[in-house]
CSV table of C-alpha atoms and ligand atoms in Angstrom, one decimal:
chain,number,residue,atom,x,y,z
A,1350,MET,CA,-1.5,-1.1,84.9
A,1351,SER,CA,-1.1,0.9,81.7
A,1352,ILE,CA,2.3,0.8,79.9
A,1353,PRO,CA,3.8,3.9,78.3
A,1354,LEU,CA,6.0,3.9,75.2
A,1355,THR,CA,8.9,5.1,77.4
A,1356,ASP,CA,9.1,6.0,81.1
A,1357,LEU,CA,11.2,9.1,81.7
A,1358,THR,CA,9.9,9.6,85.3
A,1359,SER,CA,11.2,6.2,86.5
A,1360,GLN,CA,14.5,6.8,84.9
A,1361,TYR,CA,14.8,10.2,86.7
A,1362,LEU,CA,13.8,8.6,90.0
A,1363,SER,CA,16.4,5.9,89.6
A,1364,LEU,CA,19.2,8.6,89.4
A,1365,LYS,CA,17.5,11.3,91.4
A,1366,ALA,CA,20.2,12.0,94.0
A,1367,ASP,CA,22.9,12.3,91.4
A,1368,ILE,CA,20.9,14.3,88.9
A,1369,ASP,CA,19.6,16.7,91.6
A,1370,ALA,CA,23.2,17.3,92.8
A,1371,ALA,CA,24.4,17.9,89.2
A,1372,ILE,CA,21.6,20.4,88.6
A,1373,GLN,CA,22.4,22.2,91.9
A,1374,GLY,CA,26.1,22.3,90.9
A,1375,ALA,CA,25.3,23.8,87.5
A,1376,LEU,CA,23.0,26.4,89.1
A,1377,LEU,CA,25.7,27.4,91.7
A,1378,SER,CA,28.4,27.6,89.0
A,1379,GLY,CA,26.7,30.6,87.4
A,1380,SER,CA,27.8,29.3,84.0
A,1381,PHE,CA,24.8,28.4,81.8
A,1382,ILE,CA,25.8,28.7,78.1
A,1383,LEU,CA,28.6,26.3,77.0
A,1384,GLY,CA,31.1,26.4,79.9
A,1385,PRO,CA,33.1,23.6,81.6
A,1386,GLU,CA,30.2,21.1,82.0
A,1387,VAL,CA,29.6,21.3,78.2
A,1388,GLN,CA,33.3,21.0,77.5
A,1389,SER,CA,33.7,17.9,79.7
A,1390,PHE,CA,30.6,16.3,78.2
A,1391,GLU,CA,31.9,16.9,74.7
A,1392,GLN,CA,35.1,15.1,75.5
A,1393,GLU,CA,33.3,12.2,77.1
A,1394,MET,CA,31.0,11.8,74.1
A,1395,ALA,CA,33.9,12.0,71.7
A,1396,ALA,CA,35.6,9.2,73.7
A,1397,TYR,CA,32.4,7.2,73.8
A,1398,CYS,CA,31.8,7.5,70.1
A,1399,GLN,CA,35.4,6.8,69.2
A,1400,THR,CA,35.8,10.2,67.4
A,1401,GLY,CA,38.3,12.9,68.2
A,1402,HIS,CA,35.8,15.7,68.6
A,1403,GLY,CA,32.3,16.3,70.1
A,1404,ILE,CA,30.6,19.7,69.7
A,1405,GLY,CA,27.4,20.4,71.7
A,1406,VAL,CA,24.5,22.1,69.8
A,1407,ALA,CA,20.9,23.0,70.6
A,1408,SER,CA,19.2,19.9,69.1
A,1409,GLY,CA,19.7,16.9,66.9
A,1410,THR,CA,18.1,18.9,64.0
A,1411,ASP,CA,20.8,21.6,64.4
A,1412,ALA,CA,23.5,18.9,64.6
A,1413,LEU,CA,22.5,17.7,61.1
A,1414,HIS,CA,22.1,21.3,59.7
A,1415,LEU,CA,25.5,22.5,61.1
A,1416,ALA,CA,27.3,19.3,60.1
A,1417,LEU,CA,26.0,19.6,56.6
A,1418,LEU,CA,27.1,23.2,56.4
A,1419,ALA,CA,30.5,22.3,57.9
A,1420,CYS,CA,30.9,19.7,55.1
A,1421,GLY,CA,30.4,22.4,52.6
A,1422,ILE,CA,26.8,21.5,51.5
A,1423,GLY,CA,24.9,24.5,50.0
A,1424,GLN,CA,22.7,25.9,47.3
A,1425,GLY,CA,22.3,23.6,44.3
A,1426,ASP,CA,23.8,20.5,45.9
A,1427,GLU,CA,22.0,17.2,46.2
A,1428,VAL,CA,22.2,15.0,49.3
A,1429,ILE,CA,21.1,11.4,49.2
A,1430,THR,CA,19.0,10.1,52.1
A,1431,THR,CA,16.2,7.8,53.1
A,1432,PRO,CA,12.5,8.7,52.7
A,1433,PHE,CA,11.7,6.6,55.8
A,1434,THR,CA,12.9,8.8,58.7
A,1435,PHE,CA,11.9,11.8,60.8
A,1436,ILE,CA,11.4,15.0,58.9
A,1437,ALA,CA,14.5,16.6,60.5
A,1438,THR,CA,16.8,14.6,58.3
A,1439,ALA,CA,15.5,16.0,55.0
A,1440,GLU,CA,14.7,19.4,56.6
A,1441,SER,CA,18.3,20.0,57.5
A,1442,ILE,CA,19.3,19.3,53.9
A,1443,ALA,CA,16.8,21.8,52.6
A,1444,LYS,CA,17.8,24.4,55.1
A,1445,CYS,CA,21.3,24.4,53.6
A,1446,GLY,CA,19.7,25.3,50.2
A,1447,ALA,CA,20.4,21.7,49.0
A,1448,THR,CA,17.9,19.2,47.7
A,1449,PRO,CA,17.2,15.9,49.4
A,1450,VAL,CA,17.3,13.0,47.0
A,1451,PHE,CA,15.5,9.9,48.4
A,1452,VAL,CA,16.6,6.3,47.9
A,1453,ASP,CA,14.3,3.5,48.9
A,1454,ILE,CA,14.9,1.3,52.0
A,1455,GLU,CA,15.7,-2.3,52.7
A,1456,PRO,CA,12.6,-4.2,53.9
A,1457,GLY,CA,14.4,-5.9,56.8
A,1458,THR,CA,16.3,-3.1,58.4
A,1459,TYR,CA,14.2,-0.1,57.2
A,1460,ASN,CA,17.5,1.6,56.4
A,1461,ILE,CA,18.6,3.1,53.1
A,1462,ASN,CA,19.3,0.4,50.5
A,1463,PRO,CA,23.0,0.6,49.6
A,1464,ALA,CA,22.3,-1.3,46.3
A,1465,LEU,CA,20.1,1.5,45.1
A,1466,ILE,CA,22.3,4.5,46.0
A,1467,GLU,CA,24.6,4.7,42.9
A,1468,GLN,CA,21.8,5.0,40.4
A,1469,HIS,CA,20.7,8.2,42.2
A,1470,ILE,CA,24.1,9.9,42.1
A,1471,THR,CA,24.3,12.9,39.7
A,1472,PRO,CA,27.0,15.5,39.0
A,1473,ARG,CA,25.3,17.6,41.8
A,1474,THR,CA,25.5,14.9,44.5
A,1475,ARG,CA,27.7,16.0,47.3
A,1476,ALA,CA,26.9,13.8,50.3
A,1477,LEU,CA,25.2,10.7,51.6
A,1478,LEU,CA,23.0,11.1,54.8
A,1479,PRO,CA,22.3,7.6,56.1
A,1480,VAL,CA,20.0,7.3,59.1
A,1481,HIS,CA,20.5,4.4,61.6
A,1482,LEU,CA,16.7,4.0,62.0
A,1483,TYR,CA,15.3,2.7,65.3
A,1484,GLY,CA,18.9,1.9,66.5
A,1485,GLN,CA,19.9,-0.5,63.7
A,1486,ALA,CA,23.2,0.5,62.1
A,1487,CYS,CA,23.3,1.0,58.3
A,1488,ASP,CA,25.7,-1.1,56.3
A,1489,MET,CA,28.5,1.4,56.7
A,1490,THR,CA,31.0,-0.8,54.9
A,1491,ARG,CA,29.1,-0.4,51.6
A,1492,ILE,CA,28.0,3.1,52.2
A,1493,MET,CA,31.6,4.3,52.9
A,1494,ALA,CA,32.8,2.4,49.8
A,1495,ILE,CA,30.2,4.2,47.6
A,1496,ALA,CA,31.2,7.5,49.2
A,1497,ARG,CA,34.9,7.0,48.6
A,1498,GLY,CA,34.3,5.8,45.0
A,1499,ASN,CA,32.3,8.9,44.2
A,1500,GLY,CA,34.0,11.6,46.2
A,1501,LEU,CA,31.1,12.2,48.5
A,1502,LYS,CA,30.9,13.3,52.1
A,1503,VAL,CA,29.0,11.2,54.6
A,1504,ILE,CA,26.9,12.6,57.5
A,1505,GLU,CA,25.4,10.0,59.7
A,1506,ASP,CA,22.1,10.6,61.5
A,1507,CYS,CA,22.6,8.8,64.7
A,1508,ALA,CA,19.7,10.4,66.6
A,1509,GLN,CA,18.1,6.9,67.3
A,1510,ALA,CA,21.3,4.9,67.4
A,1511,LEU,CA,23.8,6.2,70.0
A,1512,GLY,CA,25.9,3.3,71.1
A,1513,ALA,CA,25.0,1.0,68.2
A,1514,THR,CA,28.0,-0.6,66.3
A,1515,TRP,CA,28.8,-1.8,62.8
A,1516,ASN,CA,31.7,-4.3,62.7
A,1517,GLY,CA,32.6,-3.3,66.3
A,1518,GLN,CA,32.8,0.4,65.5
A,1519,ARG,CA,30.4,2.9,66.8
A,1520,VAL,CA,28.0,4.6,64.5
A,1521,GLY,CA,28.9,8.3,64.0
A,1522,SER,CA,32.6,7.5,63.7
A,1523,PHE,CA,32.5,6.2,60.0
A,1524,GLY,CA,31.5,9.4,58.1
A,1525,ASP,CA,32.7,13.0,58.1
A,1526,ALA,CA,30.3,13.7,60.9
A,1527,GLY,CA,27.8,11.9,63.2
A,1528,CYS,CA,24.8,13.7,64.5
A,1529,LEU,CA,23.2,12.9,67.9
A,1530,SER,CA,20.0,14.0,69.6
A,1531,PHE,CA,19.3,14.3,73.3
A,1532,PHE,CA,15.6,14.8,72.8
A,1533,PRO,CA,14.1,13.3,76.0
A,1534,SER,CA,12.9,10.1,74.5
A,1535,LYS,CA,16.2,9.3,72.7
A,1536,MET,CA,18.7,6.7,74.1
A,1537,LEU,CA,20.4,9.4,76.1
A,1538,GLY,CA,17.7,12.0,76.9
A,1539,ALA,CA,18.1,15.5,78.3
A,1540,PHE,CA,15.4,17.5,80.2
A,1541,GLY,CA,14.8,19.5,77.1
A,1542,ASP,CA,16.4,19.8,73.7
A,1543,GLY,CA,20.1,19.1,72.9
A,1544,GLY,CA,22.3,17.7,70.3
A,1545,LEU,CA,25.9,17.0,69.4
A,1546,VAL,CA,28.1,16.6,66.4
A,1547,VAL,CA,30.9,14.0,66.6
A,1548,THR,CA,33.7,13.9,64.1
A,1549,TYR,CA,37.3,12.9,63.6
A,1550,SER,CA,37.9,15.8,61.2
A,1551,ASP,CA,39.6,18.8,62.8
A,1552,GLU,CA,38.1,21.1,60.1
A,1553,VAL,CA,34.5,19.9,60.5
A,1554,ALA,CA,34.8,20.3,64.2
A,1555,GLN,CA,36.3,23.8,63.9
A,1556,GLN,CA,33.6,24.8,61.5
A,1557,VAL,CA,30.7,23.5,63.6
A,1558,ARG,CA,32.1,25.3,66.7
A,1559,ILE,CA,32.2,28.5,64.8
A,1560,LEU,CA,28.7,28.1,63.3
A,1561,ARG,CA,27.0,27.2,66.6
A,1562,ASN,CA,28.2,30.5,68.1
A,1563,HIS,CA,27.3,33.3,65.7
A,1564,GLY,CA,30.1,32.5,63.2
A,1565,ALA,CA,32.7,33.7,65.7
A,1566,ARG,CA,35.9,32.0,66.8
A,1567,ARG,CA,36.6,35.0,69.1
A,1568,LYS,CA,33.8,36.8,70.7
A,1569,TYR,CA,32.5,39.8,68.6
A,1570,TYR,CA,34.7,38.8,65.6
A,1571,HIS,CA,32.4,37.1,63.1
A,1572,GLU,CA,33.9,35.2,60.2
A,1573,VAL,CA,30.7,33.7,58.7
A,1574,ASN,CA,26.9,33.9,59.2
A,1575,GLY,CA,26.3,31.6,62.1
A,1576,PHE,CA,23.6,30.5,64.5
A,1577,ASN,CA,22.7,30.6,68.1
A,1578,SER,CA,22.8,26.9,68.6
A,1579,ARG,CA,24.5,25.9,71.8
A,1580,LEU,CA,24.1,23.1,74.3
A,1581,ASP,CA,23.4,24.5,77.8
A,1582,SER,CA,25.4,23.7,80.9
A,1583,LEU,CA,22.3,22.4,82.7
A,1584,GLN,CA,21.6,19.8,80.1
A,1585,ALA,CA,25.2,18.9,79.8
A,1586,ALA,CA,25.4,18.4,83.6
A,1587,VAL,CA,22.3,16.1,83.5
A,1588,LEU,CA,23.7,14.2,80.5
A,1589,ARG,CA,27.0,13.6,82.2
A,1590,VAL,CA,25.2,11.9,85.0
A,1591,LYS,CA,23.4,9.6,82.6
A,1592,LEU,CA,26.2,8.8,80.2
A,1593,PRO,CA,27.9,6.2,82.5
A,1594,HIS,CA,24.6,4.3,82.5
A,1595,LEU,CA,24.2,4.2,78.8
A,1596,ASP,CA,25.8,0.8,78.1
A,1597,ARG,CA,23.7,-0.8,80.9
A,1598,TRP,CA,20.6,0.7,79.3
A,1599,LEU,CA,21.6,-0.6,75.9
A,1600,ALA,CA,22.0,-4.1,77.4
A,1601,GLN,CA,18.6,-3.8,79.1
A,1602,ARG,CA,16.9,-2.7,75.9
A,1603,ASN,CA,18.5,-5.7,74.1
A,1604,ASP,CA,17.3,-8.1,76.8
A,1605,ILE,CA,13.7,-6.7,76.3
A,1606,ALA,CA,14.1,-7.2,72.5
A,1607,VAL,CA,15.1,-10.8,73.1
A,1608,SER,CA,12.0,-11.4,75.2
A,1609,TYR,CA,9.8,-9.7,72.7
A,1610,ALA,CA,11.3,-11.8,69.8
A,1611,ALA,CA,10.9,-15.0,71.8
A,1612,ALA,CA,7.2,-14.3,72.4
A,1613,LEU,CA,6.2,-12.6,69.1
A,1614,GLY,CA,8.6,-14.1,66.6
A,1615,THR,CA,6.4,-17.1,65.8
A,1616,LEU,CA,3.1,-15.3,65.5
A,1617,PRO,CA,1.7,-15.4,61.9
A,1618,GLY,CA,1.7,-12.1,60.0
A,1619,LEU,CA,4.1,-10.4,62.4
A,1620,ALA,CA,7.8,-9.8,61.8
A,1621,VAL,CA,10.1,-8.9,64.6
A,1622,PRO,CA,13.3,-6.8,64.1
A,1623,VAL,CA,16.4,-9.0,63.6
A,1624,PRO,CA,19.7,-7.1,64.1
A,1625,THR,CA,22.0,-7.4,61.0
A,1626,PRO,CA,24.9,-9.8,61.5
A,1627,GLY,CA,28.0,-7.8,62.4
A,1628,SER,CA,26.0,-5.0,64.0
A,1629,THR,CA,24.6,-4.3,67.5
A,1630,HIS,CA,21.2,-2.7,67.7
A,1631,ALA,CA,20.5,0.2,70.1
A,1632,PHE,CA,16.7,-0.5,70.2
A,1633,ASN,CA,15.7,3.1,70.7
A,1634,TYR,CA,12.5,1.8,69.3
A,1635,TYR,CA,11.2,-1.8,69.1
A,1636,THR,CA,9.4,-1.9,65.8
A,1637,ILE,CA,7.4,-4.8,64.5
A,1638,ARG,CA,5.8,-5.2,61.1
A,1639,LEU,CA,2.2,-6.4,60.7
A,1640,GLN,CA,1.3,-8.0,57.4
A,1641,GLY,CA,-2.3,-8.8,57.2
A,1642,THR,CA,-5.5,-7.4,55.7
A,1643,ALA,CA,-5.8,-3.7,55.1
A,1644,GLY,CA,-5.8,-1.8,58.4
A,1645,TYR,CA,-4.4,-4.7,60.4
A,1646,ARG,CA,-1.7,-2.6,62.0
A,1647,ASP,CA,-4.1,0.1,63.0
A,1648,ARG,CA,-6.6,-2.3,64.5
A,1649,LEU,CA,-3.8,-3.8,66.6
A,1650,ALA,CA,-2.7,-0.3,67.7
A,1651,ASP,CA,-6.4,0.4,68.7
A,1652,TYR,CA,-6.6,-2.9,70.6
A,1653,LEU,CA,-3.4,-2.2,72.5
A,1654,ARG,CA,-4.7,1.3,73.4
A,1655,SER,CA,-7.9,-0.2,74.7
A,1656,SER,CA,-5.7,-2.5,76.8
A,1657,GLY,CA,-3.8,0.4,78.2
A,1658,ILE,CA,-0.7,-0.2,76.1
A,1659,ALA,CA,0.9,2.6,74.2
A,1660,SER,CA,2.4,2.2,70.7
A,1661,ALA,CA,3.6,4.5,68.0
A,1662,ILE,CA,4.0,4.7,64.2
A,1663,TYR,CA,7.4,5.8,63.1
A,1664,TYR,CA,6.6,7.0,60.4
A,1665,PRO,CA,3.1,7.1,58.9
A,1666,VAL,CA,4.0,9.1,55.8
A,1667,SER,CA,7.2,8.7,53.9
A,1668,LEU,CA,9.0,12.0,53.3
A,1669,HIS,CA,8.7,12.0,49.5
A,1670,LEU,CA,4.9,12.1,50.0
A,1671,GLN,CA,4.9,14.9,52.5
A,1672,ASP,CA,3.2,18.2,51.5
A,1673,VAL,CA,6.4,20.1,52.2
A,1674,TYR,CA,8.1,18.2,49.3
A,1675,ARG,CA,5.3,18.6,46.8
A,1676,GLY,CA,7.6,20.7,44.7
A,1677,LEU,CA,10.0,17.8,44.2
A,1678,HIS,CA,7.2,16.0,42.3
A,1679,TYR,CA,7.5,12.5,43.7
A,1680,ALA,CA,4.5,10.3,42.8
A,1681,PRO,CA,3.1,7.7,45.1
A,1682,GLY,CA,4.7,4.4,44.3
A,1683,THR,CA,8.2,5.9,43.7
A,1684,TYR,CA,9.6,4.2,46.8
A,1685,PRO,CA,7.4,1.1,47.3
A,1686,VAL,CA,9.4,-0.5,50.1
A,1687,SER,CA,9.1,2.7,52.2
A,1688,GLU,CA,5.5,3.2,51.4
A,1689,LYS,CA,4.7,-0.4,52.4
A,1690,ALA,CA,6.6,0.0,55.7
A,1691,GLN,CA,4.6,3.2,56.6
A,1692,ASP,CA,1.4,1.1,56.5
A,1693,GLU,CA,2.8,-1.9,58.4
A,1694,VAL,CA,5.2,-0.8,61.2
A,1695,LEU,CA,4.3,-0.4,64.8
A,1696,SER,CA,6.7,0.5,67.7
A,1697,LEU,CA,6.1,-1.1,71.0
A,1698,PRO,CA,7.0,0.1,74.5
A,1699,ILE,CA,10.7,-0.3,75.3
A,1700,TYR,CA,12.7,1.4,78.0
A,1701,PRO,CA,15.5,0.1,80.3
A,1702,GLU,CA,13.2,0.1,83.4
A,1703,MET,CA,10.5,-2.0,81.8
A,1704,THR,CA,9.9,-5.1,83.9
A,1705,PRO,CA,9.5,-8.7,82.6
A,1706,SER,CA,5.8,-8.7,83.6
A,1707,GLN,CA,5.2,-5.5,81.6
A,1708,VAL,CA,6.8,-7.1,78.6
A,1709,GLU,CA,4.6,-10.1,79.1
A,1710,GLN,CA,1.5,-7.9,79.4
A,1711,VAL,CA,2.4,-6.5,75.9
A,1712,THR,CA,3.1,-9.8,74.3
A,1713,ASP,CA,0.0,-11.4,75.9
A,1714,ALA,CA,-2.2,-8.6,74.5
A,1715,ILE,CA,-0.7,-9.0,71.0
A,1716,ALA,CA,-1.1,-12.8,71.1
A,1717,THR,CA,-4.8,-12.6,72.1
A,1718,PHE,CA,-5.5,-9.9,69.4
A,1719,GLY,CA,-7.6,-11.7,66.8
A,1720,GLY,CA,-7.1,-9.3,63.9
X,1945,PLP,C1,15.0,12.8,66.9
X,1945,PLP,C2,15.5,12.8,65.5
X,1945,PLP,C3,16.1,13.9,64.9
X,1945,PLP,C4,16.1,15.3,65.5
X,1945,PLP,O1,16.5,15.4,66.8
X,1945,PLP,P1,15.9,16.7,67.6
X,1945,PLP,O2,16.9,16.6,68.8
X,1945,PLP,O3,14.5,16.3,68.0
X,1945,PLP,O4,16.1,17.9,66.8
X,1945,PLP,C5,16.7,13.7,63.7
X,1945,PLP,N1,16.7,12.5,63.0
X,1945,PLP,C6,16.1,11.4,63.6
X,1945,PLP,C7,16.1,10.1,62.8
X,1945,PLP,C8,15.5,11.5,64.8
X,1945,PLP,O5,14.9,10.5,65.3
């Protein structure tokens, strides 16, 4: 039996009756853009994330872009972020006319290293954009202290970490805004694209609401240049069915992580993810590190593929080395921890419906791989 990275079909089948009914209801309502389903979902998400507001948008990428704009980020500004993330993080900064300034990561969590942030702050720095990578919360105590000490905004990229906590508090609720993605393979996946901004700030919430809908508070009265970036009712209806299951899915993902760690943690040349004390990990991805001879990680990935087991590399090229940022003139070697991680990480299958025997199939294959 082959094992996928994630299994969206079995999740749908496990909730089929409820999801089908919700879709039917949305179709019969005749309301497709925003509307009552979206409004209810926004309130439920704000409650879940322990923030006052939730604003549905078209994608996680738009959540980042609109949140940055709502925080006043624009032309000439610098925003500090990690080079070890999905392109959308830096792309959204650039789309505001601002410049992404990268700071190297910590080797253990793969998240931005708070100890290196202050040396990158300049008079143009306006915000910090930490990413809770793979589902591991960043050290928000230190990041918020740096932001307060330097008068910076904080926009959290929570696309992989919905439900994760730092000191008992949900990610997304620390900074000025938290950005969520409902891309199908994320913790809470829609049947298409979707995203949401959560915030405790009335002003940021108001601004995102205006921006997502053509810059208008009132239909046909436009205050600013806005966007068409709305969450649709159909996706909200589906997500409302899934949300009550999220905590159970988080627990199931954590159980699988415990099984993986027990079987893989003692293998030589292999490091398993260890959640930072004081945090809970969402395990959107279960990412191991392979430290062996050159190409060791890629040979393991090939071996798994030939055994019918999917795996993925998040991410093979750090953002400062991407063609799109050639103009920023970052030389290879600028962020050594990130560049080492890009050669050594491998994400294994993990999804709530994964059975113990599937986990065992993966761990057995890795244990028998000779290198
Ligand atoms: C998925 C993801 C995004 C973008 O989300 P989309 O909904 O696909 O636009 C942003 N940042 C990170 C870290 C992500 O994993």
